[in-house]
Coordinates of C-alpha atoms in Angstrom, one line a residue:
X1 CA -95.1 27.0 104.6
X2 CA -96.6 28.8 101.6
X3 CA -93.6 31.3 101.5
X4 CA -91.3 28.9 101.5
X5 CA -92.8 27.3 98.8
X6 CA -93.1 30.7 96.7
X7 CA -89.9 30.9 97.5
X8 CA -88.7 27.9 95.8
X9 CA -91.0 28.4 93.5
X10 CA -89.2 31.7 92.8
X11 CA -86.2 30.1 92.8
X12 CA -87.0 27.3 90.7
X13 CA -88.1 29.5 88.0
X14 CA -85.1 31.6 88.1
X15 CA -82.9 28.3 87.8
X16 CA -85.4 27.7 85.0
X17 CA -84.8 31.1 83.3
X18 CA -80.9 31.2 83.5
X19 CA -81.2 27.4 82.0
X20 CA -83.1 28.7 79.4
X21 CA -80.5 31.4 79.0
X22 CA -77.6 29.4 78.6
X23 CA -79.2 26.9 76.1
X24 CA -79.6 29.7 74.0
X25 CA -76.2 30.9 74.7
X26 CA -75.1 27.7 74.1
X27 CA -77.0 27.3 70.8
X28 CA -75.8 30.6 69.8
X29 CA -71.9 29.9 70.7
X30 CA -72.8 26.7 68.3
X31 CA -73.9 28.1 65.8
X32 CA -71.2 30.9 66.0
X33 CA -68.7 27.9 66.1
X34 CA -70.0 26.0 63.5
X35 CA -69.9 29.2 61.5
X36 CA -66.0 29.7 62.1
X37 CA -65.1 26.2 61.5
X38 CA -66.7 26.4 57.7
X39 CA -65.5 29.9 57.5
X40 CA -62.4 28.7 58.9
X41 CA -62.4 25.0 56.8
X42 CA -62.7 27.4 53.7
X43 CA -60.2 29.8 54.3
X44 CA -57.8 26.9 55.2
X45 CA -59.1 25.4 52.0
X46 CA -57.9 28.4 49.8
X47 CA -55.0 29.1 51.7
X48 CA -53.8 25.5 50.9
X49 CA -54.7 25.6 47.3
X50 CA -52.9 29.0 47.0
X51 CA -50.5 28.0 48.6
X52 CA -50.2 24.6 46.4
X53 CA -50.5 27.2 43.3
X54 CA -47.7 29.1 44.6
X55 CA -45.7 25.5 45.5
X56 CA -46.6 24.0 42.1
X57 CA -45.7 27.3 40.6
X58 CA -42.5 27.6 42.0
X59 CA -41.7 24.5 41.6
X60 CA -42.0 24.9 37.7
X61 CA -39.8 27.6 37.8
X62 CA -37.0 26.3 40.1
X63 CA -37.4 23.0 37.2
X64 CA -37.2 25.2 34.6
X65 CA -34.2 27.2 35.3
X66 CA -32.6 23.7 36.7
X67 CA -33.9 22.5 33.0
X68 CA -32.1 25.8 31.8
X69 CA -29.1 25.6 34.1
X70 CA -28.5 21.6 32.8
X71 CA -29.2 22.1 29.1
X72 CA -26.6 25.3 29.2
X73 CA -23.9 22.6 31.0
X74 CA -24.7 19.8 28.9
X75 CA -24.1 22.0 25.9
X76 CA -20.8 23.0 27.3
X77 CA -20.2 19.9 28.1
X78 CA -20.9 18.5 24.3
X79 CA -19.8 21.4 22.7
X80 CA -15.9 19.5 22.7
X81 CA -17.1 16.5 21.8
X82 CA -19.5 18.5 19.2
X83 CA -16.3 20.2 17.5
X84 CA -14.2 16.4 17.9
X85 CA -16.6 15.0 15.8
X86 CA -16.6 17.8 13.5
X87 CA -13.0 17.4 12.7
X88 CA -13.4 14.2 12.5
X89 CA -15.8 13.8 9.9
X90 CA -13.9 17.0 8.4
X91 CA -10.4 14.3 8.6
X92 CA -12.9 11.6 6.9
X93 CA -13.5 13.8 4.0
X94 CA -10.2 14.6 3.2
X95 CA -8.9 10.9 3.6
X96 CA -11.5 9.8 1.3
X97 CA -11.0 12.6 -1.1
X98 CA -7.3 11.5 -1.0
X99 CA -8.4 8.0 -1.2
X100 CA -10.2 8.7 -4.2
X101 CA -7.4 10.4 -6.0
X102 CA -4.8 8.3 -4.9
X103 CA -7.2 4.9 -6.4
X104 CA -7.2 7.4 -9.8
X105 CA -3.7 7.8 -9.8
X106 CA -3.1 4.5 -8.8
X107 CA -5.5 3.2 -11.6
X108 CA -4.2 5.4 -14.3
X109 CA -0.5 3.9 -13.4
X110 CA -1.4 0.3 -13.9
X111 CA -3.3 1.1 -16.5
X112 CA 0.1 2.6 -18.1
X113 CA 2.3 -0.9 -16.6
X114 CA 0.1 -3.0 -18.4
X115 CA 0.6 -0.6 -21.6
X116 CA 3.7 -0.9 -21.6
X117 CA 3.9 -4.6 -20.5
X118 CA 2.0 -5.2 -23.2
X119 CA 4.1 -2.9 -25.5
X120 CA 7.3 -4.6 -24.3
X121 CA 6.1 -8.3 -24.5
X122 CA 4.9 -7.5 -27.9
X123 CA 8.7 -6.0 -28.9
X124 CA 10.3 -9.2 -26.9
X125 CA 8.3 -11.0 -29.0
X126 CA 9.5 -9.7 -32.6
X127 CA 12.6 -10.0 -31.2
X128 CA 12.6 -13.4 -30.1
X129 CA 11.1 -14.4 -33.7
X130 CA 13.9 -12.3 -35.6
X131 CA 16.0 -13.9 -33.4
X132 CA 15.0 -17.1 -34.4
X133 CA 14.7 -17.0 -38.2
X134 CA 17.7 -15.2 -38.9
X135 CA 20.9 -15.9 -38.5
X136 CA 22.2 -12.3 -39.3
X137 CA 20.1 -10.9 -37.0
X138 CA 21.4 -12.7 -33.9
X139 CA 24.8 -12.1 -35.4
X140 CA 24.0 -8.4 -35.3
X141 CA 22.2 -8.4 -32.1
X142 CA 25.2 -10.4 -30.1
X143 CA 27.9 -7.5 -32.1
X144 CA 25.6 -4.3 -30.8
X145 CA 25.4 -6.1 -27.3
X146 CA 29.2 -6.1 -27.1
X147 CA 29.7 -2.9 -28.6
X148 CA 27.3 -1.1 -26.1
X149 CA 28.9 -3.3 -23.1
X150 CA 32.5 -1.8 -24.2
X151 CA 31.6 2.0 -24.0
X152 CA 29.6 1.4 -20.8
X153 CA 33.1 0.3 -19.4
X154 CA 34.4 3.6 -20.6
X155 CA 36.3 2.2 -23.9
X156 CA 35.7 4.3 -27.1
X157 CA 35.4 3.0 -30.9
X158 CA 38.0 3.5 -33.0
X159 CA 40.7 5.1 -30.1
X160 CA 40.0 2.0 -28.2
X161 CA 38.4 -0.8 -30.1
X162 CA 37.8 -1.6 -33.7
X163 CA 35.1 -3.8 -35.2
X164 CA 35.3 -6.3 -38.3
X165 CA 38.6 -6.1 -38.8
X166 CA 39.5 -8.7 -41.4
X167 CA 42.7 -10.3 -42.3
X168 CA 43.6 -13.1 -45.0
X169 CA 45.1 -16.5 -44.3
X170 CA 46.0 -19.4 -46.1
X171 CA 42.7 -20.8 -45.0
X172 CA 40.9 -17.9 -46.1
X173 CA 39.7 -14.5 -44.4
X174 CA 39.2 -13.9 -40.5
X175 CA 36.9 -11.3 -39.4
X176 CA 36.4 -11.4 -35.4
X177 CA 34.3 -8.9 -34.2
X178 CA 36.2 -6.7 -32.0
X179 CA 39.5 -6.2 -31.2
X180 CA 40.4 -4.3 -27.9
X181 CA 43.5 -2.1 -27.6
X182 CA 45.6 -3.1 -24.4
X183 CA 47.7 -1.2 -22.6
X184 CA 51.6 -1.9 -23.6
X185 CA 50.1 -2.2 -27.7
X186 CA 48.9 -5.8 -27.1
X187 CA 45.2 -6.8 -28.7
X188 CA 42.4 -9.0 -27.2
X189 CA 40.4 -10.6 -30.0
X190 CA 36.0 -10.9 -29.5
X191 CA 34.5 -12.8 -31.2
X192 CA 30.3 -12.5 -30.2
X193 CA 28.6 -16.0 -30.4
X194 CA 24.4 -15.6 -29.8
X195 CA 22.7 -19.6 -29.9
X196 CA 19.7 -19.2 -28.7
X197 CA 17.2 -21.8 -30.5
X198 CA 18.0 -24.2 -28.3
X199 CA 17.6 -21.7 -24.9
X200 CA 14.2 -20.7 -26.3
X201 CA 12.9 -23.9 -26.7
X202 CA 13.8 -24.8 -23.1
X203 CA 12.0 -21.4 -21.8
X204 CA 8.8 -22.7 -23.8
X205 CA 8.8 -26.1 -22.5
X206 CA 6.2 -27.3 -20.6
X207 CA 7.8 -30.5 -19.0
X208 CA 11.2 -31.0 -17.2
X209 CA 12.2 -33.1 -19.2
X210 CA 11.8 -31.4 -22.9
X211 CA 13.2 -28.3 -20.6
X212 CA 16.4 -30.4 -19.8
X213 CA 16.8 -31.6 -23.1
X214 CA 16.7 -28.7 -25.1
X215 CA 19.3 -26.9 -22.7
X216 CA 21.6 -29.3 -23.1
X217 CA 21.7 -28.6 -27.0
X218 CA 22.0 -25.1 -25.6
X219 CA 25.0 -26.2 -23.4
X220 CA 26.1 -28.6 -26.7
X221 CA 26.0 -25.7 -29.5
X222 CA 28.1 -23.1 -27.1
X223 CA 30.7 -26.0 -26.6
X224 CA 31.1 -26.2 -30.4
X225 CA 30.9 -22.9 -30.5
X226 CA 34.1 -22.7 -28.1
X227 CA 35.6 -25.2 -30.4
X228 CA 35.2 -23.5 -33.7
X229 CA 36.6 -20.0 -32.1
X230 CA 39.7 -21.6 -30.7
X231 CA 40.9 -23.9 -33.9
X232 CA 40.9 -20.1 -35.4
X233 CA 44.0 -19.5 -34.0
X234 CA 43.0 -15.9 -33.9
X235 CA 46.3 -14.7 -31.7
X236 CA 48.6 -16.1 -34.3
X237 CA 47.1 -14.3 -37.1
X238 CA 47.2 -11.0 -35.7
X239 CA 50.4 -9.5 -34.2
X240 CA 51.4 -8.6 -30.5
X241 CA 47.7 -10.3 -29.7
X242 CA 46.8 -11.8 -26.3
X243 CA 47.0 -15.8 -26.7
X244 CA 43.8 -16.6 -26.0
X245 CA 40.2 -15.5 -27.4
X246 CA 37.2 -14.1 -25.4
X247 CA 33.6 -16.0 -26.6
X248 CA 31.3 -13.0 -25.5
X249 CA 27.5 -14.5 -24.6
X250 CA 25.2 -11.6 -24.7
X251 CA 23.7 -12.6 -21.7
X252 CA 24.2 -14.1 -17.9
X253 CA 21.6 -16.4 -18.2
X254 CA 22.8 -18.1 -21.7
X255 CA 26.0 -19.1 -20.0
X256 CA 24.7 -20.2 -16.6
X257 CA 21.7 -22.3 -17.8
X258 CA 24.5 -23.9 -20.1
X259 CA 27.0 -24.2 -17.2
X260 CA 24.2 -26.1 -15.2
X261 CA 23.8 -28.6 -17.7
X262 CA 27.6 -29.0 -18.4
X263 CA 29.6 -27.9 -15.5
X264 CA 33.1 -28.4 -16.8
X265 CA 32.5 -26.6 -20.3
X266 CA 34.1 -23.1 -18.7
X267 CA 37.6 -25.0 -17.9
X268 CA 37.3 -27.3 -21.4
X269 CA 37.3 -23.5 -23.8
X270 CA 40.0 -22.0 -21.5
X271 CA 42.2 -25.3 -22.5
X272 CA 42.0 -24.8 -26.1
X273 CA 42.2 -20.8 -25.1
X274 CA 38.9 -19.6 -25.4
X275 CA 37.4 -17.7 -22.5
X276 CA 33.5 -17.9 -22.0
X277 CA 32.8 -14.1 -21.5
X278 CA 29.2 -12.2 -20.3
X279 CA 28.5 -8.7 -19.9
X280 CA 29.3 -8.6 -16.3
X281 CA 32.8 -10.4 -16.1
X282 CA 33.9 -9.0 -20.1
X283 CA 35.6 -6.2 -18.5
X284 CA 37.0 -7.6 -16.4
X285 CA 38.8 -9.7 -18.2
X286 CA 39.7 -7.3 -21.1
X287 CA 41.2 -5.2 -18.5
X288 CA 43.6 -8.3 -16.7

């Protein structure tokens, strides 16, 4: 019985010992794994933050040449746009340096219109008073009217026409004003007639009615005019003449304004052989 207890004994104790021996293998392969997972926890700790480095680094670079890449198309891109606008503002300054000379010019012309407006109202003017106070002068005025409306038709003084030629009659001396040379050795006798009081009155008016009154005086005083020509008898007194008379009006305007107001006056002259005349139709009629 006592060997079999040492025996167990024996055994017991060398379960004990390889007990013992594996705790402290145990405790050993612990601590060895608790030394690679912090060894291994720190590697993998800078491996990951050199690896994020690397990442993050990389990653800067890709942006930055994509940065690069993008800024270099962009520019390409703008750069026709860029040179567009460039023109344009380029166009601008020209069109407003134009505009600024062409508002000089411009300015400088009206500046010379209303110079000679001005210089032409103020000559209409003396013209319209000489008009009005003398006689003579409208006399004068109406003869150089006629005279420059003849050698605009082509007809030359002296070869073609005469002025102031005078002959004596029992009633006394006739003057007309011109007398035309017709083909075949006939003579057309004009006799220029300028009464315009009463027409400039009527342009200063400042009612229709004044107006209308004072243009029929106008219409009134070429009528009598008309009437004083014809009882002249101008194509008896001067041989191989036309039988009729022309009334020259220096001016369109006289007759018509005097026509409006007395609408048969053109018909009541050519009875008693006058024929109302105006720069346009005188011509014309000289030549018939």
């Amino acid at each position: 019985m006592r060997k079999e207890r040492d025996a167990r004994e024996a055994d017991f104790k060398a379960s004990a010992a390889d007990l013992a021996r594996a705790q402290i293998e145990l405790a050993t392969l612990k601590a060895e794994t608790t030394g690679l997972e912090s060894r291994f926890a720190e590697l993998a700790g800078r491996i990951l933050g050199e690896t994020q480095k690397n990442f993050l680094e990389r990653a800067d670079q890709r942006f930055a040449q994509a940065g690069e890449s993008n800024e270099a198309k962009m520019k390409a891109l703008l750069a026709p746009v860029h040179e567009t606008l460039k023109r344009y503002e380029e166009g601008l300054t020209s069109v407003e340096k134009e505009r600024v000379g062409s508002y000089q010019a411009l300015r400088e012309a009206v500046q010379l219109l209303h110079a000679g407006h001005t210089q032409v109202r103020d000559e209409t003017a003396k013209l319209v008073n000489a008009l009005r106070a003398s006689p003579k002068a409208r006399g004068r005025w109406g003869e150089q009217s006629l005279k420059n409306v003849l050698e605009q038709a082509g007809l030359s003084q002296h070869a073609d026409f005469q002025m102031e030629v005078s002959v004596n009659t029992d009633d006394g001396r006739l003057r007309p004003d011109v007398i035309v040379r017709l083909p075949g050795g006939r003579k057309l006798v004009i006799d220029a007639k300028c009464s315009l009081n009463a027409f400039l009155d009527a342009s200063e008016a400042h009612d229709d009615v004044t107006r209308t009154a004072h243009l029929k005086a106008h219409a009134a005083a070429i009528r009598n005019h008309a009437l004083q020509l014809g009882s002249k008898n101008y194509w008896e007194q001067f041989g191989d003449a036309a039988d009729y008379v022309i009334l020259y009006i220096p001016g369109e305007h006289f007759l018509t304004a005097a026509l409006e107001q007395d609408d048969g006056l053109w018909e009541w002259a050519f009875e008693r052989r006058v024929l109302l005349a105006t720069p346009t139709n005188l011509v014309a009629i000289a030549r018939t």
